[in-house]
Coordinates of C-alpha atoms and ligand atoms in Angstrom, one line a residue:
X593 CA -67.8 28.2 54.1
X594 CA -71.0 26.2 53.6
X595 CA -71.6 21.9 53.5
X596 CA -73.3 20.6 50.5
X597 CA -75.4 18.1 49.8
X598 CA -74.2 16.6 46.1
X599 CA -75.9 14.1 44.9
X600 CA -74.3 11.7 42.8
X601 CA -74.8 7.1 41.3
X602 CA -73.0 4.2 42.6
X603 CA -69.7 3.3 40.9
X604 CA -69.5 -0.5 40.5
X605 CA -66.7 -2.4 41.8
X606 CA -65.7 -0.2 44.7
X607 CA -64.9 -3.6 46.5
X608 CA -61.8 -3.3 48.9
X609 CA -59.2 -6.2 47.7
X610 CA -55.4 -7.5 50.3
X611 CA -55.6 -3.9 51.9
X612 CA -57.5 -1.4 49.8
X613 CA -59.0 0.4 46.9
X614 CA -56.3 -0.1 44.0
X615 CA -57.3 1.8 41.0
X616 CA -56.0 3.1 37.5
X617 CA -55.5 7.0 38.9
X618 CA -57.4 7.8 35.3
X619 CA -60.4 6.3 37.6
X620 CA -60.1 8.0 41.1
X621 CA -59.9 11.1 38.3
X622 CA -63.1 10.7 37.8
X623 CA -65.9 13.2 39.0
X624 CA -67.6 11.6 41.8
X625 CA -65.4 8.5 42.5
X626 CA -62.8 8.8 45.3
X627 CA -65.7 11.0 47.3
X628 CA -68.4 8.0 46.8
X629 CA -66.1 5.7 48.3
X630 CA -65.1 8.4 51.2
X631 CA -68.4 8.9 51.5
X632 CA -68.7 5.9 52.2
X633 CA -66.7 4.5 54.6
X634 CA -68.2 7.5 56.6
X635 CA -71.4 5.9 56.2
X636 CA -70.0 2.3 57.2
X637 CA -68.9 4.9 60.8
X638 CA -71.9 6.6 61.3
X639 CA -71.5 9.7 63.8
X640 CA -67.7 10.9 64.8
X641 CA -68.6 13.6 66.4
X642 CA -66.4 15.3 68.5
X643 CA -63.4 12.1 67.2
X644 CA -60.4 13.1 65.3
X645 CA -59.1 10.8 62.3
X646 CA -55.8 10.5 60.5
X647 CA -55.2 11.6 56.8
X648 CA -51.9 11.0 54.7
X649 CA -50.4 9.3 51.7
X650 CA -47.9 7.9 49.9
X651 CA -47.0 11.6 48.2
X652 CA -48.0 9.6 44.9
X653 CA -49.6 11.4 41.8
X654 CA -53.1 12.8 43.1
X655 CA -52.6 12.6 46.9
X656 CA -52.8 16.1 47.4
X657 CA -55.7 16.6 45.3
X658 CA -57.7 13.6 47.5
X659 CA -56.6 15.0 50.6
X660 CA -58.1 18.0 49.9
X661 CA -61.2 16.4 48.9
X662 CA -60.6 14.5 52.4
X663 CA -60.1 16.7 54.2
X664 CA -63.8 18.9 52.9
X665 CA -65.6 15.6 53.4
X666 CA -64.7 14.7 56.8
X667 CA -65.7 18.6 58.2
X668 CA -68.6 18.1 56.1
X669 CA -69.5 14.5 58.4
X670 CA -68.4 16.0 61.8
X671 CA -65.3 15.2 63.0
X672 CA -63.7 17.2 65.2
X673 CA -60.5 17.2 63.9
X674 CA -58.0 15.5 61.7
X675 CA -54.1 15.0 62.0
X676 CA -52.6 15.6 58.6
X677 CA -48.5 14.8 57.8
X678 CA -46.7 17.6 56.4
X679 CA -47.4 17.6 52.0
X680 CA -50.3 15.4 52.4
X681 CA -47.4 12.3 53.5
X682 CA -47.9 9.6 56.3
X683 CA -45.7 6.3 55.5
X684 CA -48.1 3.7 56.3
X685 CA -46.6 2.6 59.7
X686 CA -46.5 6.3 61.0
X687 CA -50.2 6.8 60.3
X688 CA -50.1 3.2 62.1
X689 CA -48.3 4.9 64.7
X690 CA -50.1 8.0 65.4
X691 CA -53.9 6.6 65.0
X692 CA -52.7 5.0 68.0
X693 CA -50.5 7.1 70.0
X694 CA -53.4 10.4 69.8
X695 CA -56.4 8.2 70.5
X696 CA -58.0 9.0 66.7
X697 CA -60.6 6.7 65.5
X698 CA -59.3 5.9 62.2
X699 CA -57.3 7.1 59.5
X700 CA -56.9 7.0 56.1
X701 CA -53.7 6.2 54.2
X702 CA -53.8 7.3 50.6
X703 CA -51.3 4.5 48.5
X704 CA -51.3 2.1 46.6
X705 CA -48.3 0.3 48.5
X706 CA -46.3 -1.2 45.3
X707 CA -48.2 -1.0 42.0
X708 CA -46.3 2.4 40.0
X709 CA -47.3 5.0 40.3
X710 CA -47.9 8.5 37.8
X711 CA -50.4 10.0 35.6
X712 CA -50.9 6.0 34.2
X713 CA -49.9 4.4 37.0
X714 CA -52.1 3.7 40.3
X715 CA -53.8 5.3 43.3
X716 CA -55.4 4.0 46.2
X717 CA -57.1 4.2 49.2
X718 CA -57.7 2.0 52.4
X719 CA -59.3 2.5 55.7
X720 CA -57.2 2.5 59.4
X721 CA -59.0 1.5 62.4
X722 CA -58.7 2.8 66.0
X723 CA -55.8 -0.2 67.1
X724 CA -54.5 1.4 63.8
X725 CA -55.0 -1.8 61.5
X726 CA -56.3 -1.7 58.8
X727 CA -60.2 -2.2 58.6
X728 CA -60.9 -5.8 59.4
X729 CA -63.1 -7.6 56.2
X730 CA -66.3 -7.2 57.8
X731 CA -65.7 -3.6 57.9
X732 CA -64.4 -3.3 54.4
X733 CA -67.6 -5.0 53.6
X734 CA -69.8 -2.7 55.1
X735 CA -68.2 0.0 53.3
X736 CA -68.2 -1.8 49.6
X737 CA -72.4 -2.6 50.7
X738 CA -72.0 1.2 51.3
X739 CA -70.8 2.4 47.9
X740 CA -73.0 0.1 45.7
X741 CA -76.4 2.3 47.4
X742 CA -75.7 5.2 48.1
X743 CA -77.4 8.8 46.2
X744 CA -75.5 11.5 47.7
X745 CA -71.7 12.7 49.7
X746 CA -71.2 16.0 52.1
X747 CA -68.6 18.3 51.6
X748 CA -67.3 22.2 52.1
X749 CA -66.8 24.1 49.8
X750 CA -63.6 25.5 51.9
X751 CA -60.8 26.4 49.4
X752 CA -57.6 24.4 49.7
X753 CA -56.0 24.3 52.7
X754 CA -52.7 24.7 52.6
X755 CA -50.6 21.0 53.6
X756 CA -47.1 22.3 53.7
X757 CA -46.8 24.5 56.7
X758 CA -47.1 22.7 60.3
X759 CA -50.6 24.3 61.9
X760 CA -54.0 24.3 63.3
X761 CA -56.4 25.8 60.5
X762 CA -60.6 25.4 60.3
X763 CA -62.2 24.2 57.7
X764 CA -66.9 23.7 59.3
X765 CA -66.2 22.9 62.9
X766 CA -63.2 20.7 62.4
X767 CA -59.5 21.7 63.2
X768 CA -57.0 20.5 61.0
X769 CA -53.3 19.7 63.0
X770 CA -50.9 19.8 59.5
X771 CA -47.9 17.6 61.4
X772 CA -44.7 16.4 60.9
X773 CA -45.0 12.8 59.6
X774 CA -41.8 11.8 60.7
X775 CA -41.7 12.8 64.5
X776 CA -44.3 10.9 66.7
X777 CA -42.8 7.3 64.8
X778 CA -39.2 8.0 64.8
X779 CA -39.9 8.8 68.7
X780 CA -41.1 4.9 68.9
X781 CA -38.1 3.5 66.6
X782 CA -36.2 5.0 69.7
X783 CA -38.0 2.9 71.8
X784 CA -37.8 -0.3 70.6
X785 CA -33.7 -0.4 69.7
X786 CA -30.4 -0.3 71.6
X787 CA -29.6 2.7 69.1
X788 CA -26.3 3.6 71.1
X789 CA -25.5 0.4 69.9
X790 CA -25.9 0.9 66.4
X791 CA -24.5 4.9 67.1
X792 CA -21.8 2.6 67.4
X793 CA -21.5 0.6 65.1
X794 CA -21.7 3.5 62.2
X795 CA -19.4 5.8 64.7
X796 CA -16.7 2.2 63.8
X797 CA -16.9 2.5 59.6
X798 CA -19.7 0.4 59.2
X799 CA -21.5 0.7 55.5
X800 CA -24.8 0.9 54.3
X801 CA -27.2 2.1 51.5
X802 CA -30.9 2.0 52.5
X803 CA -33.1 2.7 48.8
X804 CA -35.9 4.3 49.4
X805 CA -36.9 4.0 45.9
X806 CA -38.2 8.0 45.8
X807 CA -40.8 6.7 47.6
X808 CA -42.3 7.8 51.4
X809 CA -39.9 6.2 53.8
X810 CA -36.8 8.9 52.0
X811 CA -37.8 11.4 54.5
X812 CA -38.1 8.7 57.6
X813 CA -35.1 6.9 56.7
X814 CA -32.5 10.3 56.4
X815 CA -34.3 11.1 59.4
X816 CA -33.4 8.3 61.7
X817 CA -30.3 6.0 60.1
X818 CA -28.9 9.9 58.9
X819 CA -30.6 11.6 61.3
X820 CA -30.6 9.9 64.9
X821 CA -28.1 7.6 64.3
X822 CA -25.2 9.7 62.8
X823 CA -24.8 7.1 59.4
X824 CA -23.2 9.5 56.8
X825 CA -25.2 11.6 54.4
X826 CA -25.1 9.6 51.3
X827 CA -26.6 6.2 53.5
X828 CA -30.2 7.2 51.7
X829 CA -30.4 6.4 48.6
X830 CA -33.2 7.8 46.2
X831 CA -34.8 9.5 49.4
X832 CA -36.9 11.7 47.4
X833 CA -40.5 11.2 47.1
X834 CA -41.0 11.8 43.6
X835 CA -44.7 11.4 42.6
X836 CA -44.3 8.3 39.7
X837 CA -41.3 6.9 42.0
X838 CA -39.2 8.4 39.4
X839 CA -40.8 6.0 37.0
X840 CA -40.0 3.0 38.5
X841 CA -41.9 0.4 40.9
X842 CA -41.4 1.3 43.8
X843 CA -41.3 -2.9 45.2
X844 CA -38.6 -3.8 47.0
X845 CA -37.2 -7.1 45.7
X846 CA -34.4 -7.7 43.5
X847 CA -35.5 -7.3 40.8
X848 CA -37.2 -4.2 40.9
X849 CA -34.1 -2.7 43.3
X850 CA -31.9 -3.5 40.8
X851 CA -29.5 -0.1 41.6
X852 CA -29.2 -1.7 45.4
X853 CA -28.4 -5.3 44.0
X854 CA -25.8 -4.1 42.5
X855 CA -24.4 -2.3 44.3
X856 CA -23.8 -5.0 47.0
X857 CA -23.1 -7.7 45.0
X858 CA -20.2 -5.2 43.3
X859 CA -16.3 -5.3 44.5
X860 CA -16.2 -2.7 47.3
X861 CA -19.7 -3.6 48.6
X862 CA -21.7 -1.5 51.6
X863 CA -22.1 -4.1 55.3
X864 CA -25.8 -3.8 55.0
X865 CA -28.5 -3.0 52.1
X866 CA -32.2 -2.3 52.7
X867 CA -34.8 -0.7 50.6
X868 CA -38.5 0.3 50.7
X869 CA -41.8 0.1 48.9
X870 CA -44.0 2.9 48.0
X871 CA -45.8 3.7 51.5
X872 CA -43.1 2.2 53.2
X873 CA -44.7 -0.7 55.3
X874 CA -42.0 -3.1 52.8
X875 CA -38.5 -4.3 53.5
X876 CA -36.2 -6.0 51.6
X877 CA -33.4 -7.4 54.3
X878 CA -29.7 -7.6 51.1
X879 CA -26.2 -8.0 52.6
X880 CA -23.0 -8.5 50.5
X881 CA -23.6 -11.3 48.2
X882 CA -27.4 -12.1 50.1
X883 CA -30.6 -10.3 49.5
X884 CA -33.1 -12.1 52.8
X885 CA -35.9 -13.5 51.4
X886 CA -38.6 -12.7 53.5
X887 CA -39.4 -15.5 55.4
X888 CA -35.7 -16.1 56.3
X889 CA -35.2 -12.6 57.3
X890 CA -38.9 -13.5 60.2
X891 CA -37.9 -16.7 61.3
X892 CA -34.3 -15.0 61.9
X893 CA -35.5 -11.9 63.1
X894 CA -38.0 -14.2 65.7
X895 CA -34.8 -16.2 66.5
X896 CA -32.9 -13.8 67.7
X897 CA -35.4 -10.9 68.7
X898 CA -34.1 -10.1 72.0
X899 CA -31.5 -8.0 70.3
X900 CA -33.4 -5.1 70.6
X901 CA -34.7 -3.2 74.4
X902 CA -37.7 -4.0 73.4
X903 CA -38.4 -7.3 72.2
X904 CA -35.9 -8.6 75.6
X905 CA -39.1 -10.1 76.9
X906 CA -39.4 -12.6 74.3
X907 CA -42.0 -13.3 72.1
X908 CA -45.5 -14.4 72.8
X909 CA -46.7 -15.7 69.3
X910 CA -46.1 -16.0 65.8
X911 CA -48.0 -14.8 62.9
X912 CA -47.4 -15.7 59.1
X913 CA -49.3 -15.5 56.2
X914 CA -49.9 -18.9 54.9
X915 CA -47.9 -17.9 51.5
X916 CA -44.9 -17.4 53.6
X917 CA -42.2 -20.0 54.2
X918 CA -42.8 -22.6 56.9
X919 CA -38.4 -21.2 58.5
X920 CA -40.8 -19.3 61.4
X921 CA -43.4 -22.3 62.3
X922 CA -39.4 -24.1 63.0
X923 CA -38.5 -21.3 65.4
X924 CA -42.0 -20.6 67.4
X925 CA -41.2 -25.5 67.9
X926 CA -38.2 -24.5 69.5
X927 CA -39.1 -22.0 71.7
X928 CA -42.1 -23.0 72.5
X929 CA -44.7 -20.6 70.9
X930 CA -47.8 -20.9 69.0
X931 CA -47.4 -19.9 65.7
X932 CA -50.4 -18.7 63.3
X933 CA -51.1 -19.2 60.0
X934 CA -53.9 -16.8 58.0
X935 CA -54.4 -15.3 54.7
X936 CA -53.1 -13.0 52.8
X937 CA -53.1 -9.5 54.2
X938 CA -52.3 -7.6 57.2
X939 CA -55.6 -7.0 58.3
X940 CA -55.7 -10.8 59.5
X941 CA -53.0 -10.4 62.3
X942 CA -55.1 -7.3 63.8
X943 CA -56.8 -9.2 66.3
X944 CA -54.1 -11.9 67.7
X945 CA -51.7 -8.8 68.3
X946 CA -54.8 -6.9 69.6
X947 CA -55.6 -10.4 72.1
X948 CA -52.1 -10.3 73.1
X949 CA -50.8 -13.3 71.4
X950 CA -48.9 -13.1 69.3
X951 CA -46.3 -10.0 69.0
X952 CA -44.8 -11.1 66.0
X953 CA -45.6 -11.2 62.3
X954 CA -45.2 -11.3 58.8
X955 CA -44.8 -12.3 54.7
X956 CA -43.2 -13.4 52.0
X957 CA -43.8 -9.6 50.1
X958 CA -41.6 -8.5 51.7
X959 CA -43.3 -7.7 54.7
X960 CA -42.8 -7.6 58.1
X961 CA -44.1 -5.6 62.2
X962 CA -44.5 -6.6 65.3
X963 CA -47.3 -5.0 67.7
X964 CA -45.3 -2.1 68.3
X965 CA -48.4 -0.8 65.3
X966 CA -50.8 -2.2 63.5
X967 CA -49.3 -2.4 60.1
X968 CA -45.9 -3.8 58.3
X969 CA -42.8 -1.3 59.4
X970 CA -40.4 -1.3 56.8
X971 CA -38.2 1.0 58.4
X972 CA -38.5 -1.3 61.8
X973 CA -36.9 -4.5 60.2
X974 CA -34.1 -2.3 59.2
X975 CA -33.6 -0.9 62.5
X976 CA -34.3 -5.3 64.1
X977 CA -31.4 -6.2 61.5
X978 CA -29.1 -3.0 62.5
X979 CA -30.2 -3.7 66.1
X980 CA -28.3 -7.1 65.3
X981 CA -25.3 -6.7 63.1
X982 CA -24.7 -4.1 65.7
X983 CA -25.1 -6.4 68.7
X984 CA -24.0 -9.9 67.2
X985 CA -21.0 -8.7 65.1
X986 CA -21.4 -10.5 62.5
X987 CA -21.9 -9.9 58.6
X988 CA -25.3 -10.5 56.9
X989 CA -24.3 -13.3 55.5
X990 CA -22.7 -15.0 58.7
X991 CA -26.0 -14.8 60.4
X992 CA -28.2 -15.7 58.3
X993 CA -26.3 -19.3 57.3
X994 CA -26.1 -20.3 60.8
X995 CA -29.7 -19.9 61.9
X996 CA -30.1 -22.8 58.3
X997 CA -27.6 -24.2 60.4
X998 CA -29.8 -24.8 63.4
X999 CA -33.4 -24.7 61.9
X1000 CA -32.5 -26.0 58.4
X1001 CA -32.8 -24.0 55.3
X1002 CA -36.3 -23.7 53.6
X1003 CA -35.6 -22.7 50.0
X1004 CA -38.0 -20.8 48.8
X1005 CA -39.8 -18.6 45.7
X1006 CA -42.7 -17.0 44.2
X1007 CA -43.7 -16.7 40.6
X1008 CA -45.5 -14.1 39.5
X1009 CA -47.7 -14.1 36.5
X1010 CA -49.1 -10.8 35.8
X1011 CA -52.0 -9.5 33.7
X1012 CA -52.9 -12.4 32.5
X1013 CA -57.2 -12.8 31.2
X1014 CA -59.2 -12.4 34.5
X1015 CA -61.5 -15.4 33.4
X1016 CA -58.6 -18.3 32.6
X1017 CA -57.0 -17.0 35.6
X1018 CA -61.0 -17.7 37.6
X1019 CA -61.1 -20.9 34.9
X1020 CA -57.5 -22.6 36.6
X1021 CA -58.0 -22.0 40.0
X1022 CA -61.6 -23.2 40.1
X1023 CA -59.9 -26.7 37.8
X1024 CA -57.6 -26.8 40.2
X1025 CA -59.8 -26.7 43.7
X1026 CA -61.9 -29.8 41.4
X1027 CA -59.1 -31.5 41.8
X1028 CA -58.2 -31.2 45.1
X1029 CA -60.1 -34.1 46.8
X1030 CA -58.9 -36.8 44.8
X1031 CA -55.2 -35.4 45.5
X1032 CA -54.1 -36.9 48.8
X1033 CA -51.7 -39.9 48.8
X1034 CA -51.2 -39.3 44.9
X1035 CA -47.1 -39.4 44.0
X1036 CA -45.5 -36.7 42.1
X1037 CA -41.8 -37.8 41.1
X1038 CA -39.5 -37.4 44.9
X1039 CA -42.9 -36.4 46.3
X1040 CA -46.4 -37.4 48.2
X1041 CA -49.2 -35.5 48.8
X1042 CA -50.4 -35.3 52.4
X1043 CA -52.9 -32.5 52.4
X1044 CA -54.5 -31.1 49.0
X1045 CA -57.1 -27.7 50.0
X1046 CA -58.1 -24.4 49.7
X1047 CA -56.9 -22.6 53.1
X1048 CA -60.0 -21.9 55.4
X1049 CA -59.4 -19.3 57.9
X1050 CA -61.2 -18.6 61.2
X1051 CA -60.0 -16.2 63.3
X1052 CA -58.8 -17.7 67.0
X1053 CA -60.2 -14.0 68.3
X1054 CA -63.9 -13.6 67.1
X1055 CA -64.5 -16.3 65.2
X1056 CA -64.8 -14.9 61.4
X1057 CA -64.5 -17.4 58.8
X1058 CA -62.4 -16.2 55.8
X1059 CA -62.9 -18.6 53.0
X1060 CA -61.4 -19.7 49.9
X1061 CA -57.7 -18.3 50.9
X1062 CA -55.3 -19.3 47.9
X1063 CA -54.8 -23.5 46.7
X1064 CA -51.9 -25.5 49.0
X1065 CA -51.1 -28.8 48.3
X1066 CA -48.6 -29.6 51.0
X1067 CA -46.5 -32.2 50.5
X1068 CA -45.0 -35.7 53.1
X1069 CA -41.1 -34.2 53.5
X1070 CA -43.1 -30.7 54.0
X1071 CA -42.9 -29.3 50.9
X1072 CA -45.1 -26.3 49.3
X1073 CA -47.1 -25.5 46.3
X1074 CA -49.2 -22.8 46.7
X1075 CA -51.6 -20.6 44.1
X1076 CA -53.5 -17.7 44.2
X1077 CA -54.4 -14.6 42.5
X1078 CA -52.8 -11.2 43.9
X1079 CA -55.5 -9.0 45.2
X1080 CA -54.1 -6.0 44.2
X1081 CA -53.4 -5.8 41.0
X1082 CA -55.1 -3.7 37.9
X1083 CA -54.3 -4.9 35.6
X1084 CA -56.4 -8.8 34.7
X1085 CA -55.0 -11.3 36.5
X1086 CA -51.9 -11.5 38.8
X1087 CA -52.2 -15.3 39.6
X1088 CA -49.0 -15.8 42.6
X1089 CA -47.7 -19.4 42.4
X1090 CA -45.4 -20.1 45.7
X1091 CA -42.7 -22.9 45.8
X1092 CA -41.5 -24.1 48.8
X1093 CA -39.2 -26.8 49.9
X1094 CA -37.6 -28.1 53.5
X1095 CA -34.0 -28.4 53.5
X1096 CA -32.6 -30.0 57.1
X1097 CA -28.5 -31.0 55.7
X1098 CA -25.8 -28.2 55.9
X1099 CA -24.1 -30.2 53.2
X1100 CA -27.2 -29.1 50.6
X1101 CA -28.0 -26.0 52.1
X1102 CA -25.8 -24.1 49.0
X1103 CA -28.4 -25.5 46.2
X1104 CA -29.0 -21.9 43.8
X1105 CA -33.3 -21.5 45.0
X1106 CA -34.8 -21.9 41.4
X1107 CA -33.7 -25.4 40.6
X1108 CA -33.8 -26.6 44.7
X1109 CA -37.3 -26.1 44.0
X1110 CA -38.3 -26.5 39.6
X1111 CA -39.0 -30.3 40.2
X1112 CA -42.1 -28.3 42.4
X1113 CA -42.7 -26.1 39.9
X1114 CA -43.4 -29.0 37.2
X1115 CA -45.8 -30.0 39.6
X1116 CA -47.3 -26.6 39.8
X1117 CA -47.2 -26.8 36.6
X1118 CA -48.7 -30.1 35.4
X1119 CA -51.9 -29.4 37.8
X1120 CA -53.0 -26.0 37.1
X1121 CA -51.0 -25.4 32.7
X1122 CA -50.5 -22.2 34.1
X1123 CA -48.7 -21.1 31.6
X1124 CA -50.1 -23.0 28.7
X1125 CA -54.0 -21.6 29.7
X1126 CA -52.2 -18.0 29.5
X1127 CA -50.1 -18.0 27.5
X1128 CA -47.5 -16.9 29.3
X1129 CA -44.0 -19.1 28.5
X1130 CA -42.3 -17.8 32.3
X1131 CA -43.0 -15.9 35.2
X1132 CA -43.1 -11.7 35.0
X1133 CA -41.5 -11.8 38.0
X1134 CA -39.4 -14.3 39.8
X1135 CA -38.7 -13.4 44.1
Ligands
LIG550 C1 -49.7 -8.4 48.4 C2 -48.9 -8.9 49.1 C3 -49.6 -9.3 50.5 C4 -49.6 -8.1 51.1 C5 -50.5 -6.9 50.1 C6 -50.8 -5.7 50.5 O1 -51.2 -8.7 48.0 O2 -48.5 -10.3 48.1 O3 -48.6 -10.2 50.9 O4 -49.9 -8.0 52.4 O5 -49.6 -7.0 48.8 O6 -49.3 -5.3 50.7 P1 -51.7 -9.7 47.1 O7 -53.0 -10.0 47.1 O8 -51.4 -8.8 45.6 O9 -51.4 -10.7 46.9 V1 -48.3 -3.5 50.3 O10 -47.2 -3.7 50.6 O11 -49.4 -3.1 48.2 O12 -49.7 -2.8 51.2
LIG551 CO1 -46.9 -1.3 51.3

């Protein structure tokens, strides 16, 4: 075994997006492509002597290959120790948990999350810092700068390690410890929730289906739901991680988790349904005949947070991404705690949690989590709901309806337009931005524009400023239209249109969501000409 220095040349376009670098597998397979990015991470970190790194991924195609490359390069960079999940598996929340528990310097997640996998699918890589959370923009920009100038990378010529057996192996001067990917995480979950109450719920005949979508959360769900909590075997469906997710899109929404939705809409529906995404950080919550929107789920968790023992002291504050509905703001106001509005992407929540300003965060994109780690956490959200169902003894639909009756309903929907020509999308956003200064005060049907801007966020902890985080048009009645470009797509541009309308009157809480939002969608088209310009007659995905 010797350490070698390999000459390389920069690749264009290695700038991390909303959540790490995501590209087609074939792009990652180019010689030196992954190595360059990993070396850029290490260069930006500097000396790592004596430090521990955590490595794991969602098990998608290229995961194992990438981990072997990273292990050899970590040894060459001088890390003292690497913890790697058995089989190369670590869900994003589990990796965050392991970094924190073992005092690691940081970690590398291999995942393109909700994007499809397989040889023709997507791959991704993301660096997490010592608090367990995604690296802030200051660090991702430093990594990107490195990718543009590096001329060499260092690696070892050691053979591949066995990732399937737990235990310690030596790689150059570095120790590689293959760990149980579930153990630390399951222990943390046990410390937050009323496991006895949930066990009693299942023992009493309560039924559930958890859809692992053939992604990383299956093994976690099996160990926790069917193991620790005594749910019957078969509660977890599609529970074996597959390199191509069985050919599906591992994105837990009613469109992609159609099998689960069909079960939950059926005559003999289970009492509760849930699903998680590729890397286990997203969640979808479903009751018989009702899919809870992520924005409502966040608000409901906020309103009932003390139901779980880990949150008995209540909320310090909450945070939501800007496009997420304002349902949680109403709960925060009622509780008298602050509600922060951040740009899209979990990396913006880290500082607020580290500073003790918030202990609950969420995004409209099926992401919910707390300060137990620094990532969103799919199984955590599912366990919270189970805990709530167990102590409240109410079905999902009743919990949701009672929440609306108390706080009002924020009708909400996201319309995604995928694979739009990137130039058309950029021009559309630029033209929209140009209209913003003149919009305030203008009337569109029943709506009058109160505020129109391109969202700018100043981090209250470190003062970092993020600009151009999405165009928002806020009406006087609180209704909102938000448009932004995705930072995780790998084909052309994905335009996301977010629509929200508040309805206080319980007598009007039973409307069809798309009908309730129809007038706002029409205004969005009038202002952006998104459909007309993109040639899409309808959104690709509506959630
Ligand atoms: C999307 C979501 C965002 C989420 C991000 C990563 O980003 O909108 O809320 O944080 O994915 O989620 P974008 O830029 O495509 O809108 V995950 O589960 O893919 O790591
Ligand atoms: Co994810």
